[in-house]
Short mmCIF file of C-alpha atoms in Angstrom, two decimals:
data_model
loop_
_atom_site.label_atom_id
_atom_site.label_comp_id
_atom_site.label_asym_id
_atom_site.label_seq_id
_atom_site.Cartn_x
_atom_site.Cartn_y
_atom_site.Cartn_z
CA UNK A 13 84.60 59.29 101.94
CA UNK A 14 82.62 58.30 98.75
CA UNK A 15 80.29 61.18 98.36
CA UNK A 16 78.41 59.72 95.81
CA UNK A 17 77.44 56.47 97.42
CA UNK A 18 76.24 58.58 100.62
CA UNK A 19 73.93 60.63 98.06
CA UNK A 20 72.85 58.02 96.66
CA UNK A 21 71.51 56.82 100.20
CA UNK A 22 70.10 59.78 100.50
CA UNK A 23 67.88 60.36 97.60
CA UNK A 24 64.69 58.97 98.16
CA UNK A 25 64.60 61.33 101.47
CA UNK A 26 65.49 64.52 98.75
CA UNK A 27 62.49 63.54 96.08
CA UNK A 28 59.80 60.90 96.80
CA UNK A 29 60.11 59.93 93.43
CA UNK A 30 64.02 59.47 93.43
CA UNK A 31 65.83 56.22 93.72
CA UNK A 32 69.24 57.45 92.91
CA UNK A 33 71.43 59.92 91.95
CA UNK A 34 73.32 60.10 89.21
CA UNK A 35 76.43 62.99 87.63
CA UNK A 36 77.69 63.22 90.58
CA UNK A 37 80.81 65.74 90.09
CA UNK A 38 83.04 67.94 92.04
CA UNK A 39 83.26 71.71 91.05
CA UNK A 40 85.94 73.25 91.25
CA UNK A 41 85.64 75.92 94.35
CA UNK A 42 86.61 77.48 97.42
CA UNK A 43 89.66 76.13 98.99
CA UNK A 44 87.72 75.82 102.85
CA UNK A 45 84.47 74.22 101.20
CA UNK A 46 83.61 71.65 98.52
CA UNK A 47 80.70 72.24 96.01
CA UNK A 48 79.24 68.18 94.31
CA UNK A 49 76.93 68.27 91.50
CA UNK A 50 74.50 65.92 91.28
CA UNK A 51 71.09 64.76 89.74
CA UNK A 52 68.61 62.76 91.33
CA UNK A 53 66.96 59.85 89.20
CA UNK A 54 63.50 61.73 88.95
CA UNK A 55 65.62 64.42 86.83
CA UNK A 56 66.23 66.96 89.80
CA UNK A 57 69.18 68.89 89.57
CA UNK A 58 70.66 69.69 93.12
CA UNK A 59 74.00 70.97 94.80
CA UNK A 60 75.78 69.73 97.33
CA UNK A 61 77.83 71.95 99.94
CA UNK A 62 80.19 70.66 102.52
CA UNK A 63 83.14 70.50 104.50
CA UNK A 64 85.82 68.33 104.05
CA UNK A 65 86.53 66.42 106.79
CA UNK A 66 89.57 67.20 109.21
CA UNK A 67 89.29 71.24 107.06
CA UNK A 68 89.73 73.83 109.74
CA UNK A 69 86.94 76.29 109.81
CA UNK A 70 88.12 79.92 108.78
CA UNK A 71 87.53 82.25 112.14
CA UNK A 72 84.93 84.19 110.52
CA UNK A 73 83.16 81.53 108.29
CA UNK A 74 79.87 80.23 109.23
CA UNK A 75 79.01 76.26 110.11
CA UNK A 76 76.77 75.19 107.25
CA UNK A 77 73.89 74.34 109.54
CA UNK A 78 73.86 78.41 110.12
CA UNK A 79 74.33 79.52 105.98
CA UNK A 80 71.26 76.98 105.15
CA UNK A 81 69.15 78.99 107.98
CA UNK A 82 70.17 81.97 106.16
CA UNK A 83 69.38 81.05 102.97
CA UNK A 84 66.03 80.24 103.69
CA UNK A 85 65.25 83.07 105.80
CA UNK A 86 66.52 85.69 102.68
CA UNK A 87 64.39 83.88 100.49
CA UNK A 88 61.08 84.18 102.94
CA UNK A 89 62.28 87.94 102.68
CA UNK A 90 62.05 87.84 98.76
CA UNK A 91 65.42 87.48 98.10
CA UNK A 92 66.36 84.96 94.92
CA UNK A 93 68.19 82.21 96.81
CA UNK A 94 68.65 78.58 95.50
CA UNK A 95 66.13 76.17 98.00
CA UNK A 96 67.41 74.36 100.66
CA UNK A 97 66.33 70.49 100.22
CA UNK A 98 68.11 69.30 102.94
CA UNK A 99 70.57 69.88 106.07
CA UNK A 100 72.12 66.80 106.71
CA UNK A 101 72.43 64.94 109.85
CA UNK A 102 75.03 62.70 110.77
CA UNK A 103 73.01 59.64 109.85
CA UNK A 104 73.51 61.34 106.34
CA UNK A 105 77.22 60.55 106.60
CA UNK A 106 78.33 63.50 104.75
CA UNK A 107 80.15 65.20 107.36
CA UNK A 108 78.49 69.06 107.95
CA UNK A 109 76.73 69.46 105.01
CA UNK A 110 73.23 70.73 102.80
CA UNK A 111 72.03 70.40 99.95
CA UNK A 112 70.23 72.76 97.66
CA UNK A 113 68.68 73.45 94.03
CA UNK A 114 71.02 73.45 91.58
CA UNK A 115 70.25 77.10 89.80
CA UNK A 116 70.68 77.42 85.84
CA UNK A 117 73.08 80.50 85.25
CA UNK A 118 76.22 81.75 84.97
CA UNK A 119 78.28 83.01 88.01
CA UNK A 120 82.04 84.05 85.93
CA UNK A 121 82.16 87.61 85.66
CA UNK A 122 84.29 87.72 82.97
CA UNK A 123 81.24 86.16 81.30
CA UNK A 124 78.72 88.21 82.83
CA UNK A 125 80.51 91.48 81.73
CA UNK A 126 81.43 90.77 78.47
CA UNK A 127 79.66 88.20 77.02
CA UNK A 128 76.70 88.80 73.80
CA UNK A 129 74.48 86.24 75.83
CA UNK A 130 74.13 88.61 79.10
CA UNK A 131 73.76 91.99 77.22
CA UNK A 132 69.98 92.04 77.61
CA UNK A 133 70.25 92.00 81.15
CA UNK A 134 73.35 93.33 81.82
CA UNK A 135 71.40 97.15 81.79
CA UNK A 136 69.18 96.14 84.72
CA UNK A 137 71.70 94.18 86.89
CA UNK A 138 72.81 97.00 88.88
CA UNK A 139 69.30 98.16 90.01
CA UNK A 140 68.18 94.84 90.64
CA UNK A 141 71.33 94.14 93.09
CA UNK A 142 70.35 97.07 95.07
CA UNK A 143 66.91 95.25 94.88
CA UNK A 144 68.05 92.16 96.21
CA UNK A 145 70.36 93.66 98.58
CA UNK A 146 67.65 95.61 100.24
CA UNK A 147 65.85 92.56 100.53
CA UNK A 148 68.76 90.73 102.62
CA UNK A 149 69.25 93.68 104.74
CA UNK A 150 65.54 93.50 105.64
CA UNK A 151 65.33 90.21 106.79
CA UNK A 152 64.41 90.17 110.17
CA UNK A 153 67.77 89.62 112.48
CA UNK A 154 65.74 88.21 115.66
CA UNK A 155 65.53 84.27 114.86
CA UNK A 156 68.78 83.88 113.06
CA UNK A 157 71.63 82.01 113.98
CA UNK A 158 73.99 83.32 115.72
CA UNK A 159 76.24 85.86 113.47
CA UNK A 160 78.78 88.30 114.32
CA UNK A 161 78.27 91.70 114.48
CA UNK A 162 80.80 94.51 112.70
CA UNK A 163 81.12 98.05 111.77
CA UNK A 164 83.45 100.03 109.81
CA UNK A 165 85.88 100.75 112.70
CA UNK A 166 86.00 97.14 113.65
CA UNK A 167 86.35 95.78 110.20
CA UNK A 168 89.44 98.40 109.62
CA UNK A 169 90.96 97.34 113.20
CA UNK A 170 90.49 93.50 112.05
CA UNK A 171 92.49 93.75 108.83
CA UNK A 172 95.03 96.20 110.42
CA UNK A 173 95.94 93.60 112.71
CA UNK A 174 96.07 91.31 110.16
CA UNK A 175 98.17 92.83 108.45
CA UNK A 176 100.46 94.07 110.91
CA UNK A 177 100.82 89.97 111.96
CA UNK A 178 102.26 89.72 108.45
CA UNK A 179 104.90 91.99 109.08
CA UNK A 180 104.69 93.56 105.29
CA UNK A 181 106.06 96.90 104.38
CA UNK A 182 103.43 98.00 101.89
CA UNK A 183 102.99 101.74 102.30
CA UNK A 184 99.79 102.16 99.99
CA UNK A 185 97.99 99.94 102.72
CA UNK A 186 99.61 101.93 105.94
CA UNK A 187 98.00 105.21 104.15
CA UNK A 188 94.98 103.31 103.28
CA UNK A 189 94.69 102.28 106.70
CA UNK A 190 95.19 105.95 108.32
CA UNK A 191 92.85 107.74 105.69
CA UNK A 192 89.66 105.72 105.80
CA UNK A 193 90.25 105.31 109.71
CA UNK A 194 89.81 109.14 109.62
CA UNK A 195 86.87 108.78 107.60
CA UNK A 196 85.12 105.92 108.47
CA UNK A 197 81.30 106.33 109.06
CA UNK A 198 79.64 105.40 112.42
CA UNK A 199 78.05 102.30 112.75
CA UNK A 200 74.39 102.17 111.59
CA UNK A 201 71.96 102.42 114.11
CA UNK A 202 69.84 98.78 113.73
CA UNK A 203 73.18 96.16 112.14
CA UNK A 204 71.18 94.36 109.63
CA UNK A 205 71.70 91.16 108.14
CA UNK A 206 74.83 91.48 105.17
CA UNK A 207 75.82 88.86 103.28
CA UNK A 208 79.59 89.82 103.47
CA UNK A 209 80.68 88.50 99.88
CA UNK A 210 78.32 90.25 97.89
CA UNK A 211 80.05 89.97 94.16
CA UNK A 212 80.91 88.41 90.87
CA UNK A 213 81.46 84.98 91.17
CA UNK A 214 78.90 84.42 94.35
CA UNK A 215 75.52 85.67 92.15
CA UNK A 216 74.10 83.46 89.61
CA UNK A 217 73.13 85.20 86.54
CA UNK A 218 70.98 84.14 83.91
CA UNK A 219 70.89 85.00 80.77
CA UNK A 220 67.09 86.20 80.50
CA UNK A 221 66.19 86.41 83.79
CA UNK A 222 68.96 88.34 85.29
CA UNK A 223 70.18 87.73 88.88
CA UNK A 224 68.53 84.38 89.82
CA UNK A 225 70.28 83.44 93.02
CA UNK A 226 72.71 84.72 95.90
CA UNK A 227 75.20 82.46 96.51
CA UNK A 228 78.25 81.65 99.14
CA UNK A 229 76.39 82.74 102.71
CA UNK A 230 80.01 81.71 104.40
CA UNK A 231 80.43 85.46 105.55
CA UNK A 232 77.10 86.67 106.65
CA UNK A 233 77.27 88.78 109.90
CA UNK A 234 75.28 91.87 111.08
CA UNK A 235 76.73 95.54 109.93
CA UNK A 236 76.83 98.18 107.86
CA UNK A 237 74.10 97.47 104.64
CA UNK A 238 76.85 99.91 102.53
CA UNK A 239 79.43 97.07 103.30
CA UNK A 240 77.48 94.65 100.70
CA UNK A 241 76.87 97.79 98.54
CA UNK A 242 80.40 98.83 98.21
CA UNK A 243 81.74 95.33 97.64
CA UNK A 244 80.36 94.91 94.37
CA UNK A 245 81.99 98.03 93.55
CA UNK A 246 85.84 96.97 94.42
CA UNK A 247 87.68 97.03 90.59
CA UNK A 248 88.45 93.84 91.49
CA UNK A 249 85.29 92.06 89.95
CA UNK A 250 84.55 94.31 87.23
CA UNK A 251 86.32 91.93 85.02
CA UNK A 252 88.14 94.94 83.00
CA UNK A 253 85.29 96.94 82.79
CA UNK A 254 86.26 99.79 84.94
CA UNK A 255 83.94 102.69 83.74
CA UNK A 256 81.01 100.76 85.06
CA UNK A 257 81.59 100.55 89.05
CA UNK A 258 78.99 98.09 89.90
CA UNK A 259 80.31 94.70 89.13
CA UNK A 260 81.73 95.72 85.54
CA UNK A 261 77.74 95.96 84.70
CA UNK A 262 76.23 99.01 85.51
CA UNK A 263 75.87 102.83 87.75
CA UNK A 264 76.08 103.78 91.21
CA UNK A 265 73.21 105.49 91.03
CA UNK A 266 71.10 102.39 89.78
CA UNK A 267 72.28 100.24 92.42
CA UNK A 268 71.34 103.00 94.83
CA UNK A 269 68.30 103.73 93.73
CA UNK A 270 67.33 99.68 93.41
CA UNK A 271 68.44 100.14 97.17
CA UNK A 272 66.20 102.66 98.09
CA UNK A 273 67.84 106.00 98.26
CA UNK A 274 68.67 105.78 101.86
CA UNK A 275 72.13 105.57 101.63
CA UNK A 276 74.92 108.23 100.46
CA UNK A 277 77.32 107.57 97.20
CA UNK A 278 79.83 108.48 99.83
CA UNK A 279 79.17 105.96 102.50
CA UNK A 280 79.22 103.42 99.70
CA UNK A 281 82.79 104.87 98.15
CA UNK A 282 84.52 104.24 101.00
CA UNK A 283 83.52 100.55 101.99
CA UNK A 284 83.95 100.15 98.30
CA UNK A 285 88.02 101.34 99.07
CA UNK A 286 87.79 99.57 102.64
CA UNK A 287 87.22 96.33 99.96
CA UNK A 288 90.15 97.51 98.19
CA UNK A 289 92.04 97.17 101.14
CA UNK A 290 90.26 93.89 102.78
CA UNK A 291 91.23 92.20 99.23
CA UNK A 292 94.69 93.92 99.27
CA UNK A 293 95.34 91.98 102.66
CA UNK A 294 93.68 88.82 101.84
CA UNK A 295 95.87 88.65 99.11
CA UNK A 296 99.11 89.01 101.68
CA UNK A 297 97.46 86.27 103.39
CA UNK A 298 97.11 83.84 101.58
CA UNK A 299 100.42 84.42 99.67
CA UNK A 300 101.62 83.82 103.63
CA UNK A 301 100.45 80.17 103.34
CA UNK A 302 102.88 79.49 100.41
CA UNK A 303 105.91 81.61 102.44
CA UNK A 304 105.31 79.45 105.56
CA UNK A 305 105.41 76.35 103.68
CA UNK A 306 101.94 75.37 104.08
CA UNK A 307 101.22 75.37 100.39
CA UNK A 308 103.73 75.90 98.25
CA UNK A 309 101.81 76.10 94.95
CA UNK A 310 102.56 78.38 92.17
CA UNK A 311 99.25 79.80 92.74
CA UNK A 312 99.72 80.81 96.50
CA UNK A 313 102.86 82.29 95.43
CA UNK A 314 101.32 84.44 92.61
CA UNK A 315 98.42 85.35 94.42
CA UNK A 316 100.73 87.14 96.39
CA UNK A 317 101.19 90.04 93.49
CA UNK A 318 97.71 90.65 93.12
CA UNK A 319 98.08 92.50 96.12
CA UNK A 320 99.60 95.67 93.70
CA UNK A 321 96.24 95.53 91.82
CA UNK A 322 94.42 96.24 95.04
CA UNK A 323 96.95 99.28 95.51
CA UNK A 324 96.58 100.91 92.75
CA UNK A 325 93.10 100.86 92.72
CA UNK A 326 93.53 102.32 96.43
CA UNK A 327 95.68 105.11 95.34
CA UNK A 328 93.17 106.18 92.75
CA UNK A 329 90.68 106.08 95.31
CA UNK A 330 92.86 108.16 97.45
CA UNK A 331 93.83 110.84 94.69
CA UNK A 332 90.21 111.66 94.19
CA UNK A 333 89.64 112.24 97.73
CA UNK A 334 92.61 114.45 98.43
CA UNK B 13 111.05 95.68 95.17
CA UNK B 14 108.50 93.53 95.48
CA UNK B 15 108.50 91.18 98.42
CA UNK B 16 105.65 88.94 98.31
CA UNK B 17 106.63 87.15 96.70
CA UNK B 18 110.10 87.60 95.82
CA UNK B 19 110.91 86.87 92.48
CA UNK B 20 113.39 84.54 93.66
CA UNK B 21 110.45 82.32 95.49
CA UNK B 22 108.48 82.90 92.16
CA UNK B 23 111.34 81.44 90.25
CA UNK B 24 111.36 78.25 92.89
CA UNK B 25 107.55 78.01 92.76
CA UNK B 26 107.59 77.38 88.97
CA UNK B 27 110.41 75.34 88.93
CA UNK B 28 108.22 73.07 91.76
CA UNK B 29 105.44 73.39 89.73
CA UNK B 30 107.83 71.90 86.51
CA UNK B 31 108.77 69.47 88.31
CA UNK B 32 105.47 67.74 89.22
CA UNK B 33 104.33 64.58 87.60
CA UNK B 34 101.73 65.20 84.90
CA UNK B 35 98.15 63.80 84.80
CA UNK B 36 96.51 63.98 81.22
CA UNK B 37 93.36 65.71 81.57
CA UNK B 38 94.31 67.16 85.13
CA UNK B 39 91.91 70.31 85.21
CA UNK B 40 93.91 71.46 88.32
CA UNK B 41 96.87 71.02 86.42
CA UNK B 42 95.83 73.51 83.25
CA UNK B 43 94.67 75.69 85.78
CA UNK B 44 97.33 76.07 87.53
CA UNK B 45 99.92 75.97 84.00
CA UNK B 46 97.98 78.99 83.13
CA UNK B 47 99.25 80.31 86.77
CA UNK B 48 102.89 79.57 86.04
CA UNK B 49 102.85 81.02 82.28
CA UNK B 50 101.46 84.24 84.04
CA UNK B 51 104.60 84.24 86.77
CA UNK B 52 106.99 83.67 84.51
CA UNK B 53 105.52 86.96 82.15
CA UNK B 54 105.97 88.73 85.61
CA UNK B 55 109.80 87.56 86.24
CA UNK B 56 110.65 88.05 82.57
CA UNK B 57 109.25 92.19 83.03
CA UNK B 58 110.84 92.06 86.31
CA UNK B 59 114.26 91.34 85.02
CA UNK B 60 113.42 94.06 82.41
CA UNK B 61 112.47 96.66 84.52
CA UNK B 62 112.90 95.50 88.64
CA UNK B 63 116.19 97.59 89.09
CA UNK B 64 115.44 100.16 86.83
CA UNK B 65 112.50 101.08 88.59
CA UNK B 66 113.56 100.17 92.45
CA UNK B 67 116.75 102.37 92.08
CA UNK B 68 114.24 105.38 90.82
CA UNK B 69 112.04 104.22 93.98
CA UNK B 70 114.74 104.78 96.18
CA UNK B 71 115.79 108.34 94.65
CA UNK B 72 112.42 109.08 95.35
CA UNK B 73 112.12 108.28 98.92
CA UNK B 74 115.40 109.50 99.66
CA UNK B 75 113.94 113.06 98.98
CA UNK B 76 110.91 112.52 100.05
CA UNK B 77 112.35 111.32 103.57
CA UNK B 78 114.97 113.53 103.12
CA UNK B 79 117.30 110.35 104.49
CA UNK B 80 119.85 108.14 102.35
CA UNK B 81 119.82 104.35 102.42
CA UNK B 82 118.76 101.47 100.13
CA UNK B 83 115.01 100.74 99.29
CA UNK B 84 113.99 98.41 101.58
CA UNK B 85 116.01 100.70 104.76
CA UNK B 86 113.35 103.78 103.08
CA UNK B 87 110.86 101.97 102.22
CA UNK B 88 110.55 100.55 105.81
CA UNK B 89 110.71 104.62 106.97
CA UNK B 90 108.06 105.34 104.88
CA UNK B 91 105.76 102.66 106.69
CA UNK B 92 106.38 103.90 110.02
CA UNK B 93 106.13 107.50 109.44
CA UNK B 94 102.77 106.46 108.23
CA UNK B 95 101.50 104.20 110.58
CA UNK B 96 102.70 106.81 113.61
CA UNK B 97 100.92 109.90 111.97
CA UNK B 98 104.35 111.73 110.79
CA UNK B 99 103.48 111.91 107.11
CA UNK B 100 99.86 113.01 106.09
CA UNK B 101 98.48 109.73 104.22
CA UNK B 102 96.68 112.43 101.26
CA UNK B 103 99.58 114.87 101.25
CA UNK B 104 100.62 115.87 97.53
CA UNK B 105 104.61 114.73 97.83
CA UNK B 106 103.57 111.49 99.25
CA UNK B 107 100.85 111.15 96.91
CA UNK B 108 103.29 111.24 94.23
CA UNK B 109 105.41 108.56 95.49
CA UNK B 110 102.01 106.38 96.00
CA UNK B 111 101.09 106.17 92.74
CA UNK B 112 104.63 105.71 91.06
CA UNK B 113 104.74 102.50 93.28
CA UNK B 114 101.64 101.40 92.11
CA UNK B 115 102.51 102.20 88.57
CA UNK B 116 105.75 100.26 89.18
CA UNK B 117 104.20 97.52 91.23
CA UNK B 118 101.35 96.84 88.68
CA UNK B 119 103.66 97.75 85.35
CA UNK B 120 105.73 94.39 86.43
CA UNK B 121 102.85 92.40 88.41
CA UNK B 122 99.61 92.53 85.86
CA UNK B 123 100.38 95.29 82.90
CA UNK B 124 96.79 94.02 82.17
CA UNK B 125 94.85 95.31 84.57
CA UNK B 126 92.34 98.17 84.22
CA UNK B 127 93.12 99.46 87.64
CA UNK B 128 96.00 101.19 85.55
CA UNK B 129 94.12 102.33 82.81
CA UNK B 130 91.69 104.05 85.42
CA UNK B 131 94.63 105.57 87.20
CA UNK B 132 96.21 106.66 83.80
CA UNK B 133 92.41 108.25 82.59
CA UNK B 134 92.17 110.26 86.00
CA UNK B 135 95.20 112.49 84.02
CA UNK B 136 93.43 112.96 80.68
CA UNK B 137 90.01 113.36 82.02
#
């Protein structure tokens, strides 16, 4: 498939004033999805999402045609989302596909944690996730594609059996598994919209004006709002910077606040350690891809032992709650 | 001790990885050179430390299971007490076992990261 020829059949129907494209470039990204780069002749700078032909869609992950919906509708709710331009048809010849504003920022937490360039906004980052969050979780569910729904029970019971389909002997994530399924919270009364990968790496950060965009809608589904909210929390993305929960930039109580105040530090600690756990078993999966042979790459075999990193951030999780 | 992988299917990843053609100016390829530098830093501490601290595993769960047998015989114990209520997930013994495996786990896996540092601070502070 020549990507770039397509787009450039495509441009005058993106900008009245385009004739071409030109850049066109493939990011490096997700493994189920590609990301292209492109600009159009007129000067517009614009993204193009889609997946690869003959790519098996994960079970949960969203067709695209249902993430552009998304988008747009968080962004009618006031949430910072890049624009939708276009959802392509087949005439397009891109395969399933859209294609959106490309957003000026920075989306590597390492970065966004550490660097001199994002210390101005770093301060206000947490409050204004809680901000944006509340936002998505307000959007109004009737009139969106068709999402599945979760809670904490289900989500536990989903990665258990995961899990126990690997066959792995890891007993940090048995007593993971048997402590939060004692405590896990009822479901919320109204599931709102989530956005399911809430985190460093999926929000696009400028350097002045702070959180410009919410990216990566592959995991939307209706739930628990704290699921988003303790996401951002898991050690995982905080880049090293472990004393500051949310995303390696800033307080609890800023992204609650930013949130609204209607939900409990508690609630929010433990879907923070259920995303301990989720990671702890994604890890185990996909190191299963290189031990059945499907990939074999040094990095589906190392991926593997970043399960222990989700462990012991379990077990300190664990320790404060005994 | 550590099973996925082992670090006998680390040691044949890299050595696959070796043995690739190279591509000047392969961003994949430095990407994934940076992967192999950081497996073989996790063999080399695993050869330092693996037996030393999978023979101190299995004194541990020996008394904590009050049974005898090698690690993985325990180890697999441990995971079914657990997952059919017999052992209290929070319980202070256990506990104690917990976090020397993740100690362990992460002290060969990723020295680096601040997961341990945070466990390590919970003492002091």
């Amino acid at each position: 498939m020549d990507v770039a020829a397509a787009l450039d059949r495509l441009a005058p129907r993106l900008s009245p004033t385009a004739t071409g494209v030109r850049n066109t470039r493939q990011l490096s990204g997700g493994a189920s999805l590609e990301t292209w780069a492109f600009d159009l002749t007129d000067g517009t700078p614009l993204i193009l999402r889609r997946r690869p032909v003959g790519v098996a869609m994960r079970e949960t992950a969203l067709p695209l045609t249902s993430e552009a919906a998304l988008i747009r509708a968080a962004s009618q709710a006031g949430a910072p989302t890049p624009n939708v331009v276009h959802v392509c048809t087949p005439e397009d010849a891109l395969g399933e596909a859209y294609v959106m504003r490309r957003l000026e920022g920075e989306t590597l937490g390492r970065r966004i944690v550490r660097d001199e360039a994002f210390a101005g906004v770093r301060s206000s980052l947490a409050r204004r996730c809680g901000e944006v969050l509340a936002r998505i979780h307000a959007v109004p569910t009737e009139g969106l594609p068709k999402l599945a729904t979760s809670d904490a029970r289900g989500e536990l019971a989903r990665y258990e059996a995961i899990y126990r389909e690997l066959d792995a002997r890891r007993p940090i994530l048995e007593a993971a598994f048997r402590w939060l399924e004692a405590i896990a919270p009822p479901p919320p009364e109204q599931p709102v919209l989530v956005h399911g990968d809430f985190r460093n790496g999926n929000l696009m950060i400028h350097p002045r004006d702070g959180l410009v965009g919410v990216l990566d809608w592959e995991l939307a589904h209706l739930g628990d709002p704290t699921e988003d909210l303790g996401w951002i929390c898991v050690n995982s993305w905080r880049f090293g910077e472990w004393k500051k929960p949310v995303g390696g930039f800033g307080d609890y109580a800023d992204l609650l606040a930013g949130h609204g105040g209607g939900i409990s530090l508690e609630r929010v600690r433990f879907w923070q350690a259920l995303g301990s756990l989720k990671w702890g078993v994604m890890c185990l999966m996909m190191h299963q891809s290189f031990a059945t042979g499907q990939d074999r790459s040094i990095e589906r075999a190392m991926i593997g032992r970043r399960t222990s990193e989700a462990e012991i951030d379990l077990v300190a999780l664990m320790e404060a709650a005994a | 001790m550590i099973r996925h992988p082992t670090g006998a299917e680390l040691a044949q990843a890299i050595a696959a990885f070796e043995a690739e053609p190279v591509t000047p100016g392969d961003a994949r390829r430095a990407f994934l050179a940076r992967v192999a530098d950081n497996a073989r830093a996790a063999l080399a501490r695993e050869a330092e430390h693996g037996a030393r601290l999978e023979a101190e595993a299995t004194k541990r769960l020996a008394a904590l299971l009050e049974q005898t047998g090698d690690f993985e015989t325990l180890n697999a114990k441990l995971c079914v007490a657990l997952r059919n209520g017999a052992i209290d997930p929070l319980g202070p013994a256990f506990m104690g076992h917990l976090r020397a495996l993740a100690i362990d786990q992460i002290t060969i896996d990723q020295p680096g990261y601040s997961g341990l540092t945070a466990l390590l601070d919970r003492d002091s502070g």
